[in-house]
mmCIF file of C-alpha atoms and ligand atoms in Angstrom:
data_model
loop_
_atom_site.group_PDB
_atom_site.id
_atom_site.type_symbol
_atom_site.label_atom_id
_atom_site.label_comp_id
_atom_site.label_asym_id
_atom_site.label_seq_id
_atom_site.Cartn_x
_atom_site.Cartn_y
_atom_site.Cartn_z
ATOM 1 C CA UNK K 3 147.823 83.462 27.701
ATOM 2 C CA UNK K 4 144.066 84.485 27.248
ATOM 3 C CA UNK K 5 142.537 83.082 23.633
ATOM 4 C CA UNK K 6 140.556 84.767 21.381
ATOM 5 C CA UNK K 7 138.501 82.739 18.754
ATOM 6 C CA UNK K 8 138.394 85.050 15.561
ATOM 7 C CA UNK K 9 136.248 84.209 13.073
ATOM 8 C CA UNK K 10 137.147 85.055 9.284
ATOM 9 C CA UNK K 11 134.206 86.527 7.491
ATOM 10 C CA UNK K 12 135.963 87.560 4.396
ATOM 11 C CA UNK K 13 134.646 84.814 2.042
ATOM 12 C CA UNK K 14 130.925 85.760 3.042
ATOM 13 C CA UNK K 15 130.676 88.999 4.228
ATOM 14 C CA UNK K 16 134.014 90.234 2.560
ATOM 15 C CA UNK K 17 132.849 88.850 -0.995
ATOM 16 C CA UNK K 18 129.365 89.185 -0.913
ATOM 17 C CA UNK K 19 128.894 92.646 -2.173
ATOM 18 C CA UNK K 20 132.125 92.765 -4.675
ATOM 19 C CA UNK K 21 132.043 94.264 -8.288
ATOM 20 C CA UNK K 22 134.230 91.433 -9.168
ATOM 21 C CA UNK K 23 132.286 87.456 -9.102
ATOM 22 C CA UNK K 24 135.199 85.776 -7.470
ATOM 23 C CA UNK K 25 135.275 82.176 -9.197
ATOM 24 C CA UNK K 26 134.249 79.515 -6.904
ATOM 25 C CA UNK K 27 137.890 77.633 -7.821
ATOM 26 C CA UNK K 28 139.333 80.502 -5.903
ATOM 27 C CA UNK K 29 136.931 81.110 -3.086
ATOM 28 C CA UNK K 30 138.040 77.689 -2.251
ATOM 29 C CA UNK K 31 141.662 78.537 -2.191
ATOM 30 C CA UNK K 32 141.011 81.458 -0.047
ATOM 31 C CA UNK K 33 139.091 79.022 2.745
ATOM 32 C CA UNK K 34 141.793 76.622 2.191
ATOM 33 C CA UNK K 35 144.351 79.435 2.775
ATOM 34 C CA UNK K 36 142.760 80.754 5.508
ATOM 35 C CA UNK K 37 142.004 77.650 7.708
ATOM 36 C CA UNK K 38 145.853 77.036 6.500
ATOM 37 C CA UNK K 39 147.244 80.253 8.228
ATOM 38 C CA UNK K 40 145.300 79.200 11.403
ATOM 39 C CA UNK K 41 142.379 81.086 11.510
ATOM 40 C CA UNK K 42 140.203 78.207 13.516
ATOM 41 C CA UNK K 43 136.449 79.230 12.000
ATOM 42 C CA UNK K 44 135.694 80.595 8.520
ATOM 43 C CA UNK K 45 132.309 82.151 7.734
ATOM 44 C CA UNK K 46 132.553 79.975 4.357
ATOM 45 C CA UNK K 47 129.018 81.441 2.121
ATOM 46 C CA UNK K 48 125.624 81.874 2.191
ATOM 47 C CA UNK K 49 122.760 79.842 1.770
ATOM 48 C CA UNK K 50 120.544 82.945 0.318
ATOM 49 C CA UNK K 51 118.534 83.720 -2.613
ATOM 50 C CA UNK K 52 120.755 84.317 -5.497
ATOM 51 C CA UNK K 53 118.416 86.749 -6.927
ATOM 52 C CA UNK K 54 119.183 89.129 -3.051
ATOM 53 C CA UNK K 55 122.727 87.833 -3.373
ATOM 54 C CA UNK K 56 124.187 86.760 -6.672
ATOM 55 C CA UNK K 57 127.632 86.334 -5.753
ATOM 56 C CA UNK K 58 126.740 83.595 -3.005
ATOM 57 C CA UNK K 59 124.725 81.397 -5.480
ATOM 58 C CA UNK K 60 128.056 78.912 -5.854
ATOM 59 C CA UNK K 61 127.340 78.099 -2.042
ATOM 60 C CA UNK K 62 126.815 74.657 -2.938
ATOM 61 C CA UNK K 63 129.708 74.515 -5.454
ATOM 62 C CA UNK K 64 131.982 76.189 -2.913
ATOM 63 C CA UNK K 65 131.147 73.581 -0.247
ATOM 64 C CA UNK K 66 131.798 70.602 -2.015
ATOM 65 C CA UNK K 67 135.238 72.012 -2.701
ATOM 66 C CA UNK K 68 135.981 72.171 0.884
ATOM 67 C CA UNK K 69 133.943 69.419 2.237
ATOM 68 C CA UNK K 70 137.332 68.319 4.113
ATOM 69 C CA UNK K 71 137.273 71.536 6.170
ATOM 70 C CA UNK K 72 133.433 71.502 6.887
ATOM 71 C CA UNK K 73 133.444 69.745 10.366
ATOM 72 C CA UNK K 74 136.388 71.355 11.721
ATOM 73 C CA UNK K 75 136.282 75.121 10.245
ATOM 74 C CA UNK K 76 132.859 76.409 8.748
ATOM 75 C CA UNK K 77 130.159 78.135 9.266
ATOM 76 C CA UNK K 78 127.831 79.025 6.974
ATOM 77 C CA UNK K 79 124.937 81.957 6.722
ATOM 78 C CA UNK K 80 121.415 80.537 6.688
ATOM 79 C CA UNK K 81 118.366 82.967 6.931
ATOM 80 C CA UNK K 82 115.290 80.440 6.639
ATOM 81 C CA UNK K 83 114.443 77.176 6.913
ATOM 82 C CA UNK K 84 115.088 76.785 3.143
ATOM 83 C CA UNK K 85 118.770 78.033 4.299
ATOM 84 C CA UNK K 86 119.191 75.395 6.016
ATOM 85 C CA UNK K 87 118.061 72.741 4.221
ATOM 86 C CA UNK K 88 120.165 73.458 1.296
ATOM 87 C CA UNK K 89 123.176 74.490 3.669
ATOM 88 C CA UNK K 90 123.127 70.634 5.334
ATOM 89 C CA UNK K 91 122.493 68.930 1.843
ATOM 90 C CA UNK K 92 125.774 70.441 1.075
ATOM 91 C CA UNK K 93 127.181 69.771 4.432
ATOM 92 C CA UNK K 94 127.300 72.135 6.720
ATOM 93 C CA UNK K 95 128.158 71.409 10.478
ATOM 94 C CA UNK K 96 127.291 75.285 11.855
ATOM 95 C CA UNK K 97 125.074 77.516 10.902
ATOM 96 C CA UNK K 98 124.443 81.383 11.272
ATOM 97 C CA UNK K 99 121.077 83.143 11.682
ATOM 98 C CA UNK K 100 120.753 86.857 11.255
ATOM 99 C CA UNK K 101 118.159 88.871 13.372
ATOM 100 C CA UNK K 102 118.442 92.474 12.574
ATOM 101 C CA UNK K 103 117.683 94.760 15.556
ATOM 102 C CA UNK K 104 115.106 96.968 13.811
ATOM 103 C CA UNK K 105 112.164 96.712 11.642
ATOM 104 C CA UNK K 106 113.196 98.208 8.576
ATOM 105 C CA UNK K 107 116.768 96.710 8.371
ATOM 106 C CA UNK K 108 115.274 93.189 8.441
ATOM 107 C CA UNK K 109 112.418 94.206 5.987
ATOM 108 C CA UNK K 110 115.548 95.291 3.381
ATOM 109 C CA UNK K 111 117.331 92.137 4.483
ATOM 110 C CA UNK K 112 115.241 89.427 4.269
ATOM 111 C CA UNK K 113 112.246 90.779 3.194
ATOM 112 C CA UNK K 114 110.275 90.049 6.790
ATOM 113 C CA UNK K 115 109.317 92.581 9.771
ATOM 114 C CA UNK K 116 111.273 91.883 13.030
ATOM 115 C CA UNK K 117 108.763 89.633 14.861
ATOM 116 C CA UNK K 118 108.589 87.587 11.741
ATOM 117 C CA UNK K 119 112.358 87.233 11.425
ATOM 118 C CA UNK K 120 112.705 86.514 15.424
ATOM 119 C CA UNK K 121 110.387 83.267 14.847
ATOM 120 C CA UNK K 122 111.997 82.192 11.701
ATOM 121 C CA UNK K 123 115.526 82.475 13.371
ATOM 122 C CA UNK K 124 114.138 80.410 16.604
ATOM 123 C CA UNK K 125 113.119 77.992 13.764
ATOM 124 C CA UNK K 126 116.105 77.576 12.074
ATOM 125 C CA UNK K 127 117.874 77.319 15.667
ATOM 126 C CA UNK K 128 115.841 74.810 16.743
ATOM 127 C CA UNK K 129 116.031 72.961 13.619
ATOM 128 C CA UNK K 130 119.364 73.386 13.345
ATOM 129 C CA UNK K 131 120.171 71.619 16.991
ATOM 130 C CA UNK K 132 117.814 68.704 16.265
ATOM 131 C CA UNK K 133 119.750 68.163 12.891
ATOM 132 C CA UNK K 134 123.225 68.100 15.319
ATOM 133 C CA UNK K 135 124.640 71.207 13.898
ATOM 134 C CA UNK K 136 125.895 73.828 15.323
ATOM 135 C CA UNK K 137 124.350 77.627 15.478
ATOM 136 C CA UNK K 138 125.357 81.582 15.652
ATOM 137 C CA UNK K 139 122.923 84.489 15.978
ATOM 138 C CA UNK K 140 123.766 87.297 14.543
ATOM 139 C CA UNK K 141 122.094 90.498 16.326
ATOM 140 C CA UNK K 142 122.836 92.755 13.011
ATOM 141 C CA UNK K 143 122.456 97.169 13.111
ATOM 142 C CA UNK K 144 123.359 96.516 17.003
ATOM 143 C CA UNK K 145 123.988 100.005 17.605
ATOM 144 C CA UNK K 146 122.756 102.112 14.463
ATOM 145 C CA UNK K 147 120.367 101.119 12.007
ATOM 146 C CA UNK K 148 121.254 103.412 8.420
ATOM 147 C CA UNK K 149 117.174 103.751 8.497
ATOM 148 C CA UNK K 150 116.268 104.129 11.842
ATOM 149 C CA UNK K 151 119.345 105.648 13.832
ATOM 150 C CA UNK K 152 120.877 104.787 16.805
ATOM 151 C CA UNK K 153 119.611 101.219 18.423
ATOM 152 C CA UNK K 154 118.909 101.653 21.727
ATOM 153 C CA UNK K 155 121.026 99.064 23.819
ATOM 154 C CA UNK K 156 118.327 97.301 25.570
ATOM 155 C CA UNK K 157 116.750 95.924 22.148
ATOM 156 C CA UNK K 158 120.011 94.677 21.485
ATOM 157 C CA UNK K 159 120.630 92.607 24.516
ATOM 158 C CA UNK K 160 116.527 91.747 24.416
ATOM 159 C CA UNK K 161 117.244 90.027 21.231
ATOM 160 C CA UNK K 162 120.224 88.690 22.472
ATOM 161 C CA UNK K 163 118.798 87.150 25.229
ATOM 162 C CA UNK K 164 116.074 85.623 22.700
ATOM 163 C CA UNK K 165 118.625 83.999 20.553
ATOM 164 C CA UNK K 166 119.826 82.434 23.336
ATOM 165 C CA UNK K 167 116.768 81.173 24.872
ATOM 166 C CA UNK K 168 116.348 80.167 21.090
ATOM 167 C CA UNK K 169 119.484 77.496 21.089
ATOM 168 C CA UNK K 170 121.919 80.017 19.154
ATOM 169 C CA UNK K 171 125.549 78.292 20.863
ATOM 170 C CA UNK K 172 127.073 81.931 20.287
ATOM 171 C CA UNK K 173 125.159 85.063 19.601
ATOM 172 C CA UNK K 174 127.143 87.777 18.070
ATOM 173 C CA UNK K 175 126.812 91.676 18.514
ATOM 174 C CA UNK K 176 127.106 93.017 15.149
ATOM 175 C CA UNK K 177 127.687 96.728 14.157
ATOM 176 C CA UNK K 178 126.790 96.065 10.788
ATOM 177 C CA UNK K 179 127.399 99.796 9.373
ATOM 178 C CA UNK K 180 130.550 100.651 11.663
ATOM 179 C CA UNK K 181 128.911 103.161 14.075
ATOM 180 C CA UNK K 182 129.413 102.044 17.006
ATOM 181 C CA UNK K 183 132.226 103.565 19.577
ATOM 182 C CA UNK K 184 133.792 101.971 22.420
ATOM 183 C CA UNK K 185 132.323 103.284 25.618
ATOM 184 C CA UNK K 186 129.070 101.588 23.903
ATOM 185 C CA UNK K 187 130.662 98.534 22.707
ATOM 186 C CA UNK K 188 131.848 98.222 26.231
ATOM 187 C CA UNK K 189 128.565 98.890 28.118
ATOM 188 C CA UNK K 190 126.608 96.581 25.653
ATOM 189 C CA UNK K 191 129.414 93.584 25.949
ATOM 190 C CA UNK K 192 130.211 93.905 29.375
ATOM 191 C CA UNK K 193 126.258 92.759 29.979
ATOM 192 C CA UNK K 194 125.879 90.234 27.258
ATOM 193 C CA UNK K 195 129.072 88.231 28.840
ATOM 194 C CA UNK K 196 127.607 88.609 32.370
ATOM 195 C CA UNK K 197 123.905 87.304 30.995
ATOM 196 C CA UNK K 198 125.486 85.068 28.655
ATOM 197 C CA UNK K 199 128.769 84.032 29.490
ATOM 198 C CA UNK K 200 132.283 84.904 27.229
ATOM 199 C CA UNK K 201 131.530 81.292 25.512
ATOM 200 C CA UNK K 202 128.319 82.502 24.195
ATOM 201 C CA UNK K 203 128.925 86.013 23.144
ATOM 202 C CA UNK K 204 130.670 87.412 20.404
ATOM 203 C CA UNK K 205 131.159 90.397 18.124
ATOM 204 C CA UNK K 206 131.096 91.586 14.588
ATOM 205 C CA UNK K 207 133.063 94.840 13.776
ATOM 206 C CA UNK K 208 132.975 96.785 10.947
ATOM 207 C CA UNK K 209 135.804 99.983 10.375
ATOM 208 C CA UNK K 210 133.591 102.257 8.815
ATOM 209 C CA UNK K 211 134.570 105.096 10.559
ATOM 210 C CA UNK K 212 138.105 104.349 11.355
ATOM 211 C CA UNK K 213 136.951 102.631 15.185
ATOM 212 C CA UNK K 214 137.091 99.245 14.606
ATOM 213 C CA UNK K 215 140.350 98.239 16.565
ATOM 214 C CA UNK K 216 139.216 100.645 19.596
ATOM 215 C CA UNK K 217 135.810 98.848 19.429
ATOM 216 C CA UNK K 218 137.234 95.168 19.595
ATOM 217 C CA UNK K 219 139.554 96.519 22.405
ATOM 218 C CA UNK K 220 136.606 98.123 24.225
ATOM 219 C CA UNK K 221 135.200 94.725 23.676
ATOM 220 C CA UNK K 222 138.228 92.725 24.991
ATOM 221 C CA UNK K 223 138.231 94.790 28.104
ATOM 222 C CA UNK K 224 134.587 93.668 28.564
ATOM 223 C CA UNK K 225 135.325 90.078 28.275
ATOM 224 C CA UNK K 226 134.558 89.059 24.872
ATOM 225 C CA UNK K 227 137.083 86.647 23.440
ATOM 226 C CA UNK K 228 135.153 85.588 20.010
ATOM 227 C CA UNK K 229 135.212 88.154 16.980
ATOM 228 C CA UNK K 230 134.556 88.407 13.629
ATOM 229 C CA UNK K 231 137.366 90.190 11.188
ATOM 230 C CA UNK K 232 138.180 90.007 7.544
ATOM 231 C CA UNK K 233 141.494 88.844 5.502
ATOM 232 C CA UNK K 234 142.241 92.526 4.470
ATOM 233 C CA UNK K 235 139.686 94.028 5.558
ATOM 234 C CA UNK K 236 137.461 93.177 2.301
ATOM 235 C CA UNK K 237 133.559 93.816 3.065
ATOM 236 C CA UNK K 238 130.430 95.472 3.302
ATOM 237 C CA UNK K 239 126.682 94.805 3.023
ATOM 238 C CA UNK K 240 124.511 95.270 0.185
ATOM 239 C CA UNK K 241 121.163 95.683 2.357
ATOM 240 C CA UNK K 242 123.065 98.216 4.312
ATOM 241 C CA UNK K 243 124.180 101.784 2.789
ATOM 242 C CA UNK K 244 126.951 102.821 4.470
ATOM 243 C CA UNK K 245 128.772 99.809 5.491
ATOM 244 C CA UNK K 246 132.323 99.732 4.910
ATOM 245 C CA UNK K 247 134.594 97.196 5.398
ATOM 246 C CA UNK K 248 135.104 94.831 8.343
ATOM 247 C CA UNK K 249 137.502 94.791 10.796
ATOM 248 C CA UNK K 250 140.620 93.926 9.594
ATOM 249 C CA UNK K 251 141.752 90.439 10.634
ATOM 250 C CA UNK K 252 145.605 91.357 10.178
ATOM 251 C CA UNK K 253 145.049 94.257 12.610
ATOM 252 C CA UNK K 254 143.176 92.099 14.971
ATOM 253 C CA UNK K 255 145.598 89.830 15.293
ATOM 254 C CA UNK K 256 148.501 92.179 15.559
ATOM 255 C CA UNK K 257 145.910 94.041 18.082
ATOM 256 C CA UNK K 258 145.836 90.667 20.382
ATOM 257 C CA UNK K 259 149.670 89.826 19.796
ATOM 258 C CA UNK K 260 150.352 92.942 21.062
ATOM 259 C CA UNK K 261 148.255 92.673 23.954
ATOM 260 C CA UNK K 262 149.520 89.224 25.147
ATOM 261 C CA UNK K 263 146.413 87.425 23.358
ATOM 262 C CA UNK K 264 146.794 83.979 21.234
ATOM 263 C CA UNK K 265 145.133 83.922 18.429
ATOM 264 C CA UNK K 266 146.445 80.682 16.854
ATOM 265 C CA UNK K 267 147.467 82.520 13.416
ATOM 266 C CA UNK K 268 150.260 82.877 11.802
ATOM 267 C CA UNK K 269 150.243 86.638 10.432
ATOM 268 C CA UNK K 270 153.310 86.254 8.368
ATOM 269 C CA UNK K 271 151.213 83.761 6.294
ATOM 270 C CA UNK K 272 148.386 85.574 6.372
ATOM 271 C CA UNK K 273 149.979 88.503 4.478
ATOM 272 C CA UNK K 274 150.923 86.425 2.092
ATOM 273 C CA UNK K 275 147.492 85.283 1.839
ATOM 274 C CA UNK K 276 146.159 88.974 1.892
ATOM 275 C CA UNK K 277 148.388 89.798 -0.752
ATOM 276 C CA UNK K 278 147.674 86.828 -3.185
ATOM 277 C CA UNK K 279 143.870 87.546 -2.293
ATOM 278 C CA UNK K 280 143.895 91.326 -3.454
ATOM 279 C CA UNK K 281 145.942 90.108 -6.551
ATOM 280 C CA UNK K 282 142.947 87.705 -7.285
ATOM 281 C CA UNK K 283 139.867 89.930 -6.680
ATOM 282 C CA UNK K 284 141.882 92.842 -8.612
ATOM 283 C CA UNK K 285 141.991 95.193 -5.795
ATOM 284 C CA UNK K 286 144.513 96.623 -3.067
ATOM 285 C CA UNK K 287 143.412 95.082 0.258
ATOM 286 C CA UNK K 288 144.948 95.689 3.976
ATOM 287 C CA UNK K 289 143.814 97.113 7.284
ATOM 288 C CA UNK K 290 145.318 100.256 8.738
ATOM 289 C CA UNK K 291 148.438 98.287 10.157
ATOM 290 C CA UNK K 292 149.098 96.608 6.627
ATOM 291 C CA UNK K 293 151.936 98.912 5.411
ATOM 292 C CA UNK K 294 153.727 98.550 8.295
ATOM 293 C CA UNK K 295 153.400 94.799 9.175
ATOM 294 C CA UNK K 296 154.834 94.365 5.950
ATOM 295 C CA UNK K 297 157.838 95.896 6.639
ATOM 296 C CA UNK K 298 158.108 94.599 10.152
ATOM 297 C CA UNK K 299 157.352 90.955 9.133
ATOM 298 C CA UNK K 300 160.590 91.945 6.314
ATOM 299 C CA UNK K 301 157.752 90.930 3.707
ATOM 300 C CA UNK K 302 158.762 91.527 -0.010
ATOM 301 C CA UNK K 303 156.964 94.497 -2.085
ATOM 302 C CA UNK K 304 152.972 93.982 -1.802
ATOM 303 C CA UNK K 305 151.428 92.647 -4.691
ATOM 304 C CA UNK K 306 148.724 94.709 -3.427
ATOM 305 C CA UNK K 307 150.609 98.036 -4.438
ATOM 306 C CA UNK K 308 151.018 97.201 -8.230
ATOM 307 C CA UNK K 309 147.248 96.582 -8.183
ATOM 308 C CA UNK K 310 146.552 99.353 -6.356
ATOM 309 C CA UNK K 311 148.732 101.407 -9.157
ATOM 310 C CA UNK K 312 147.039 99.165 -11.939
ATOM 311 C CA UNK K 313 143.949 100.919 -10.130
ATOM 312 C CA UNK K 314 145.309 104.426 -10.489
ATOM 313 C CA UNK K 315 146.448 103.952 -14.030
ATOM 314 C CA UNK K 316 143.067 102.813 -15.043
ATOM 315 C CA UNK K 317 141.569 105.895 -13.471
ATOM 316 C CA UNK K 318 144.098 108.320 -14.790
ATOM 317 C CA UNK K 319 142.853 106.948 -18.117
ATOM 318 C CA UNK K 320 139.053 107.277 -17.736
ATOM 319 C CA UNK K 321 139.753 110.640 -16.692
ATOM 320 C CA UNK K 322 142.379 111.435 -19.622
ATOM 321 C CA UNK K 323 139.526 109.497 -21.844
ATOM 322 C CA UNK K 324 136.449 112.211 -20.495
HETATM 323 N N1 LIG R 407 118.216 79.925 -0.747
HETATM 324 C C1 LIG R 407 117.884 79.925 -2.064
HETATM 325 N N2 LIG R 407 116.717 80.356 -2.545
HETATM 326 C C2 LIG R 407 115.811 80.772 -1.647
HETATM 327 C C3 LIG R 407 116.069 80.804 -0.272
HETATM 328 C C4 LIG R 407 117.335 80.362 0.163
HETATM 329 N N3 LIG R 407 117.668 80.368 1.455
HETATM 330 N N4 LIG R 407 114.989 81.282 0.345
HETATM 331 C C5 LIG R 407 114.070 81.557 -0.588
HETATM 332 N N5 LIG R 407 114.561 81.246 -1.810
HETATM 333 C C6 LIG R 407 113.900 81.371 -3.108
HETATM 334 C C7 LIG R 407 112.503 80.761 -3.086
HETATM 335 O O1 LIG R 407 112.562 79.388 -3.374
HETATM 336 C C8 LIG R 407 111.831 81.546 -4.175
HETATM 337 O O2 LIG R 407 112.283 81.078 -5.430
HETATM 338 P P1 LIG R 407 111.317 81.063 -6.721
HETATM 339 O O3 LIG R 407 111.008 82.512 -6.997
HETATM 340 O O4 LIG R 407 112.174 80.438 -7.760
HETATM 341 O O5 LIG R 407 110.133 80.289 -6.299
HETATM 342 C C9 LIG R 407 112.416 82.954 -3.988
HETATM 343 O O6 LIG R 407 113.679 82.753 -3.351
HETATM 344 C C10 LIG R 407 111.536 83.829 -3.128
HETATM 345 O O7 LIG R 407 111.236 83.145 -1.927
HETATM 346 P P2 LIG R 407 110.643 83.884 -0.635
HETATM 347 O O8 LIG R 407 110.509 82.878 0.460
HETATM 348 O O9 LIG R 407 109.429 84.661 -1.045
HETATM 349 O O10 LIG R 407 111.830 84.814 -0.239
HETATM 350 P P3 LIG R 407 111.909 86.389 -0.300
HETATM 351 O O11 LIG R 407 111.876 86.875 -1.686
HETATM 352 O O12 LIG R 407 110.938 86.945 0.691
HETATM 353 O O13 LIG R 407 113.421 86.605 0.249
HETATM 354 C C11 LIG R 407 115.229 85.771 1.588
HETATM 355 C C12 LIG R 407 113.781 86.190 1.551
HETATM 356 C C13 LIG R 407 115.615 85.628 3.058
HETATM 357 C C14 LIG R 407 115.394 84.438 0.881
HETATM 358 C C15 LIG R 407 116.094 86.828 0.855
HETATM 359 O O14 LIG R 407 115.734 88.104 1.253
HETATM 360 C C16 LIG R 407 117.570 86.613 1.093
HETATM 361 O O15 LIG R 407 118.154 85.664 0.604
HETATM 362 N N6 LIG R 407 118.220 87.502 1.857
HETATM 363 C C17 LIG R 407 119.613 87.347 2.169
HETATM 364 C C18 LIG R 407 120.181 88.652 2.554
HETATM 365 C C19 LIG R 407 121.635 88.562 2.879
HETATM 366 O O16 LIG R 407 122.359 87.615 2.602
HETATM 367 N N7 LIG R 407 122.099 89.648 3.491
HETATM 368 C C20 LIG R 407 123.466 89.813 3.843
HETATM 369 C C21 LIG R 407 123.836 89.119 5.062
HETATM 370 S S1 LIG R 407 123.312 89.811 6.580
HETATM 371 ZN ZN1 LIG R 408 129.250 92.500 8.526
#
């Protein structure tokens, strides 16, 4: 049966732009619970300014409480040499760079124009493979930018190519915003696996606009076997208007069961895990197959649904209360 490697971004790109400060305590159980349901890499935190992004300033914190998974599980986001440095004091084994494909998204990002954030990620590559760790390159706004428009494909597979030639062990096509559609996704992948080979290549999907399962199929089709997802879909960026959240990981993996793919996780579990996750952030979470997986997996009443009427309830009264 053909693998797929899926990465679980929740706990960086899922929590990263929340109203609610998850406490680092349960961060930790969620990467614990994760890795536990078999998800084989978890994008753990960010090493970023905690004035850009408050809720990853417990990066260090976080780490230390799941120093036994660091080797085996984690990756971590790193956007400049100071990135890294902090990221492998706290131990880090893999590391993720973040190239944006157009000038203004990496201006709002990390506050540097594109040819100065394509040297500092060949920096932090090449630093990063000296110190023995592990790297990703993200290629972010692959196919829309939400200041510049539509990316055209060949500055997304130049920069791919780049990060590449920079050391990155897997660069990853990321539609950032959710705008991309699959005859695109399937043009762009199909070239980055021949130039790069399936090992190298993977892809970050968000399900802004209700195309994020078509999109990872258009990019199965094309060869790519690594993507990115999140436990119930949780995510968004805050550099990035727009962007809704990721690609579910419960509909990915139902997506590749499906489709005679092995994914390694155990999606009964990971329910379970969805649910008790939603219960702790305060908020219904689930991809579009949620509903239905739980009553297919015989799952008991989602905790998700009394929050989600704890939700209503509170709205009913603000708008009672006006
Ligand atoms: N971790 C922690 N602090 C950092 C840091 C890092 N990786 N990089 C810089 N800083 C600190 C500096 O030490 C400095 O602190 P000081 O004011 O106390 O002296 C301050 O941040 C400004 O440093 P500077 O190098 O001028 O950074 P900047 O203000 O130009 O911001 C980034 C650049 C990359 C640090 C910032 O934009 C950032 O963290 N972006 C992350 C965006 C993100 O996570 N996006 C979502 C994921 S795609
Ligand atoms: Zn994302």
């Amino acid at each position: 049966m053909p693998q797929l490697l899926i990465t679980d971004v929740a706990p960086r790109d899922g929590l990263q732009n929340q109203p609610t400060d998850l406490p680092t305590a349960d961060k930790a159980w969620l990467v614990q619970a994760l890795a536990d349901c078999g998800l084989p890499r978890i994008e753990a935190t960010s090493f970023v300014s905690p004035q850009a992004v408050p809720r990853m300033a417990d990066a260090p914190a976080l780490m230390a409480a799941v120093a036994p998974l660091a080797a085996s599980h984690l990756c971590v986001l790193t956007p400049n040499l100071k990135g890294l440095a902090r990221a492998a004091q706290a131990g880090a084994r893999e590391v993720c760079v973040v190239l944006s494909a157009t000038e203004t998204m990496n201006r709002r990002n990390i506050r540097m124009g594109l040819d100065e954030a394509e040297a500092t990620c060949r920096e932090v590559l090449a630093q990063a493979r000296d110190m023995g760790l592990r790297s990703r390159a993200y290629v972010a706004v692959a196919f829309a930018c939400p200041y510049e428009g539509p990316t055209p494909p060949e500055v997304t597979l130049r920069l791919a190519r780049r990060m590449a030639e920079g050391g990155a062990d897997e660069v990853v096509i990321a539609d950032t915003i959710g705008a991309a559609h699959p005859g695109e996704v399937q043009a762009l992948a199909r070239i980055a696996v021949e130039e790069l080979g399936a090992q190298r290549v993977g892809i970050h999907l968000h399900d802004t606009r209700g195309l994020g399962l078509a999109n990872a199929w258009a990019a199965m089709q094309a060869g790519v076997r690594r993507f990115d997802s999140s436990a119930g879909g949780v995510g968004g960026c805050p550099f990035a208007p727009g962007a809704a959240g990721n690609l579910a990981t419960e509909d990915l993996v139902w997506l590749a069961q499906a489709s005679g793919y092995e994914t390694g996780v155990d999606l009964p579990a990971l329910m379970r895990v969805i649910d008790e996750f939603g219960r702790r952030l305060g908020q219904p979470l689930g991809g579009r197959s949620h509903a239905w997986l739980r009553r297919h997996l015989g799952l008991a009443q989602s905790v998700n649904a009394d929050v989600s009427e704890t939700a209503n309830e509170r709205v009913n009264e603000t708008r009672s209360a006006k």
